[in-house]
Amino acid sequence: GAVVSQHPSWVICKSGTSVKIECRSLDFQATTMFWYRQFPKQSLMLMATSNEGSKATYEQGVEKDKFLINHASLTLSTLTVTSAHPEDSSFYICSARGMEGNYGYTFGSGTRLTVV
Amino acid sequence: SQQGEEDPQALSIQEGENATMNCSYKTSINNLQWYRQNSGRGLVHLILIRSNEREKHSGRLRVTLDTSKKSSSLLITASRAADTASYFCATDAGWNFGNEKLTFGTGTRLTIIP
């Protein structure tokens, strides 16, 4: 089945630094990738949708200059949290959808970001 | 985007009993899916039901969809301790760009007591 690998699974960084999270589709080509943020005991909130080779579409209220998304190839999308602050601490999850439009949206295992 | 509502927010039952979770959504949908999330982990796709379907089964899972009421239910029969997790419904409005993004419900935290 479709597999999405997300790295790192957890990261601790200092305030003001930047963190990059990678999301790779291992056995299919992901034309569209989605990035979500999830606070403890809450649901997933979509941050942005990215299509290979084009700029990401951000949801209302998400700062595009703070959360940089790059979808340079059909198997890789990255989310960079720039100048991270403690309020950015959260669980970030990516999801990928292939060209065949199969019904499943395959999710990565998530990244726990803690900013200290 | 507007999130759907799920109820109950939390549910604790004895192992072997059935668990029912409900999901309501706000806009027209193309598909509705249910996902499971173990604590601190990614999401596992459980089942998808299309807008023109009313009921679907997969193993111990039964999903119903009532588009007139904009609601869905997930029934897990003969629950097991391993079913302890959070369950989310998610809807999409279509396959084309702009509609394909999933909107998640608020989730139900299910605890199975051995």
Coordinates of C-alpha atoms in Angstrom, one line a residue:
Chain A
G1 CA 0.0 0.0 0.0
A2 CA 0.9 3.7 -0.2
V3 CA 3.5 4.8 2.3
V4 CA 4.4 8.3 3.4
S5 CA 7.5 8.8 5.4
Q6 CA 7.8 11.9 7.6
H7 CA 11.0 13.1 9.3
P8 CA 11.9 13.9 12.0
S9 CA 9.4 12.2 14.3
W10 CA 10.2 14.7 17.0
V11 CA 12.4 17.8 17.3
I12 CA 13.3 20.2 20.0
C13 CA 14.6 23.6 19.0
K14 CA 15.4 27.0 20.5
S15 CA 13.3 30.0 20.0
G16 CA 14.3 32.0 16.9
T17 CA 15.7 29.0 15.0
S18 CA 14.2 27.3 11.9
V19 CA 13.1 23.7 11.6
K20 CA 12.5 21.7 8.5
I21 CA 10.2 18.8 8.3
E22 CA 10.2 16.4 5.4
C23 CA 7.4 14.4 3.9
R24 CA 8.2 11.7 1.3
S25 CA 5.9 9.4 -0.6
L26 CA 7.8 6.2 -0.9
D27 CA 6.0 4.1 -3.4
F28 CA 3.8 6.5 -5.3
Q29 CA 3.9 10.0 -6.9
A30 CA 2.2 12.6 -4.8
T31 CA 0.8 15.3 -7.0
T32 CA -0.8 17.0 -3.9
M33 CA 0.4 17.1 -0.4
F34 CA -1.3 18.6 2.6
W35 CA 0.2 19.9 5.9
Y36 CA -1.8 19.9 9.1
R37 CA -1.2 21.1 12.6
Q38 CA -2.7 19.4 15.6
F39 CA -2.7 20.8 19.2
P40 CA -3.0 18.3 22.1
K41 CA -6.4 16.6 22.3
Q42 CA -7.7 18.6 19.3
S43 CA -8.4 17.9 15.7
L44 CA -6.3 18.4 12.6
M45 CA -6.3 21.8 11.2
L46 CA -5.2 22.2 7.5
M47 CA -2.4 24.7 7.1
A48 CA -1.7 24.5 3.4
T49 CA -2.1 22.5 0.2
S50 CA 0.9 22.1 -2.1
N51 CA 1.1 20.9 -5.7
E52 CA 4.3 19.7 -7.2
G53 CA 6.1 22.6 -8.9
S54 CA 3.7 25.4 -7.9
K55 CA 3.3 27.6 -4.9
A56 CA 1.4 26.3 -1.9
T57 CA -2.1 27.4 -1.1
Y58 CA -2.4 28.5 2.5
E59 CA -5.5 28.4 4.7
Q60 CA -6.8 31.6 6.1
G61 CA -4.8 32.7 9.2
V62 CA -1.7 30.7 8.3
E63 CA 1.4 32.9 7.8
K64 CA 3.1 31.8 4.6
D65 CA 6.3 33.6 5.5
K66 CA 6.5 31.7 8.7
F67 CA 5.5 28.3 7.4
L68 CA 7.5 27.8 4.2
I69 CA 6.3 24.9 2.1
N70 CA 8.3 23.5 -0.8
H71 CA 7.0 20.7 -3.1
A72 CA 9.9 20.4 -5.5
S73 CA 9.3 16.9 -6.7
L74 CA 6.5 14.3 -6.9
T75 CA 7.8 12.5 -3.9
L76 CA 9.0 15.2 -1.5
S77 CA 7.4 18.2 0.2
T78 CA 9.0 20.1 3.1
L79 CA 7.6 22.4 5.7
T80 CA 10.0 24.9 7.3
V81 CA 9.0 26.6 10.5
T82 CA 11.0 29.8 10.4
S83 CA 11.9 31.8 13.5
A84 CA 10.1 29.3 15.7
H85 CA 8.5 30.4 18.9
P86 CA 7.0 28.4 21.8
E87 CA 3.5 28.9 20.5
D88 CA 4.6 27.0 17.3
S89 CA 5.0 23.9 19.4
S90 CA 2.6 21.4 18.0
F91 CA 2.2 18.1 16.2
Y92 CA 2.6 18.5 12.4
I93 CA 1.3 15.9 10.0
C94 CA 1.6 15.7 6.3
S95 CA -0.7 13.8 3.9
A96 CA -0.2 12.9 0.3
R97 CA -2.5 12.0 -2.6
G98 CA -1.4 10.4 -5.8
M99 CA -2.3 11.0 -9.4
E100 CA -4.6 8.0 -9.6
G101 CA -6.9 9.7 -7.2
N102 CA -7.3 6.6 -5.1
Y103 CA -9.7 7.2 -2.2
G104 CA -7.1 7.1 0.6
Y105 CA -5.2 10.1 1.6
T106 CA -2.0 8.6 3.0
F107 CA -0.7 10.3 6.2
G108 CA 2.8 10.6 7.6
S109 CA 3.5 9.6 11.2
G110 CA 3.7 13.2 12.3
T111 CA 6.4 15.4 13.8
R112 CA 6.3 16.6 17.4
L113 CA 7.9 20.1 17.5
T114 CA 8.8 21.6 20.8
V115 CA 10.2 25.1 20.8
V116 CA 12.0 26.1 24.0
Chain B
S1 CA -12.7 25.9 6.9
Q2 CA -15.6 24.9 9.1
Q3 CA -14.9 21.8 11.1
G4 CA -17.5 19.1 11.6
E5 CA -18.7 18.1 15.1
E6 CA -18.3 14.7 16.5
D7 CA -20.0 13.2 19.5
P8 CA -19.4 12.0 22.0
Q9 CA -16.1 13.8 22.6
A10 CA -15.0 10.9 24.8
L11 CA -16.4 7.3 25.2
S12 CA -15.4 4.6 27.5
I13 CA -16.8 1.1 27.2
Q14 CA -16.0 -2.4 28.3
E15 CA -14.2 -4.7 26.0
G16 CA -16.6 -6.7 23.8
E17 CA -19.2 -4.0 23.7
N18 CA -20.1 -2.0 20.7
A19 CA -19.0 1.6 20.2
T20 CA -20.9 4.2 18.2
M21 CA -19.5 7.6 17.2
N22 CA -21.4 10.3 15.3
C23 CA -20.2 13.0 13.0
S24 CA -22.0 16.0 11.6
Y25 CA -20.7 18.3 8.9
K26 CA -21.8 21.6 7.4
T27 CA -21.4 21.6 3.6
S28 CA -22.1 19.4 0.7
I29 CA -19.6 16.5 0.4
N30 CA -18.2 14.1 -2.2
N31 CA -16.9 11.5 0.3
L32 CA -16.7 11.0 4.0
Q33 CA -13.9 9.1 5.6
W34 CA -13.1 7.8 9.0
Y35 CA -9.6 7.7 10.5
R36 CA -8.1 6.4 13.6
Q37 CA -5.2 8.0 15.5
N38 CA -3.3 6.4 18.3
S39 CA -1.8 8.9 20.8
G40 CA 0.9 11.0 19.2
R41 CA 0.9 9.1 16.0
G42 CA -0.3 9.6 12.4
L43 CA -3.7 8.8 11.0
V44 CA -4.8 5.4 9.8
H45 CA -7.5 5.3 7.1
L46 CA -10.4 3.1 8.2
I47 CA -13.2 3.4 5.7
L48 CA -14.6 5.7 3.0
I49 CA -18.2 6.2 2.1
R50 CA -19.3 8.1 -1.0
S51 CA -22.1 10.7 -0.9
N52 CA -24.4 8.4 -2.9
E53 CA -23.9 5.5 -0.4
R54 CA -25.9 5.0 2.8
E55 CA -24.1 2.2 4.5
K56 CA -20.8 0.4 4.3
H57 CA -19.1 -2.4 6.1
S58 CA -15.5 -3.4 6.7
G59 CA -14.8 -6.1 9.1
R60 CA -16.0 -4.9 12.5
L61 CA -16.7 -1.5 11.2
R62 CA -20.0 -0.2 10.0
V63 CA -20.5 3.3 8.6
T64 CA -23.7 5.0 7.8
L65 CA -24.2 8.3 6.0
D66 CA -27.3 10.5 5.9
T67 CA -26.7 13.4 3.5
S68 CA -30.1 14.9 4.3
K69 CA -29.0 15.3 7.9
K70 CA -25.4 15.9 7.0
S71 CA -24.4 13.2 9.5
S72 CA -22.5 9.9 9.6
S73 CA -22.0 7.3 12.3
L74 CA -19.2 4.8 12.9
L75 CA -20.0 1.6 14.7
I76 CA -17.2 -0.7 16.0
T77 CA -18.6 -4.0 17.1
A78 CA -17.1 -6.4 19.6
S79 CA -14.6 -3.8 20.7
R80 CA -11.0 -4.8 21.7
A81 CA -8.4 -3.0 23.9
A82 CA -6.5 -2.3 20.7
D83 CA -9.3 -0.1 19.5
T84 CA -8.5 2.5 22.1
A85 CA -7.6 5.6 20.0
S86 CA -9.1 8.8 18.7
Y87 CA -11.4 8.6 15.8
F88 CA -12.0 11.4 13.3
C89 CA -14.4 11.8 10.4
A90 CA -13.2 13.8 7.4
T91 CA -15.0 15.1 4.4
D92 CA -13.9 16.3 1.0
A93 CA -15.9 18.3 -1.6
G94 CA -14.5 16.6 -4.7
W95 CA -11.4 15.4 -6.5
N96 CA -10.5 18.6 -8.3
F97 CA -8.0 21.1 -6.9
G98 CA -9.5 23.3 -4.2
N99 CA -12.1 20.7 -3.3
E100 CA -9.9 17.8 -2.5
K101 CA -8.7 19.0 0.9
L102 CA -10.0 17.1 3.9
T103 CA -11.9 18.8 6.6
F104 CA -11.7 16.9 9.9
G105 CA -14.3 16.6 12.7
T106 CA -13.4 17.3 16.3
G107 CA -12.8 13.7 17.1
T108 CA -14.0 11.1 19.6
R109 CA -11.5 9.6 22.1
L110 CA -12.5 6.0 22.6
T111 CA -11.2 4.0 25.6
I112 CA -11.8 0.3 25.7
I113 CA -11.7 -1.1 29.3
P114 CA -10.2 -4.6 29.4

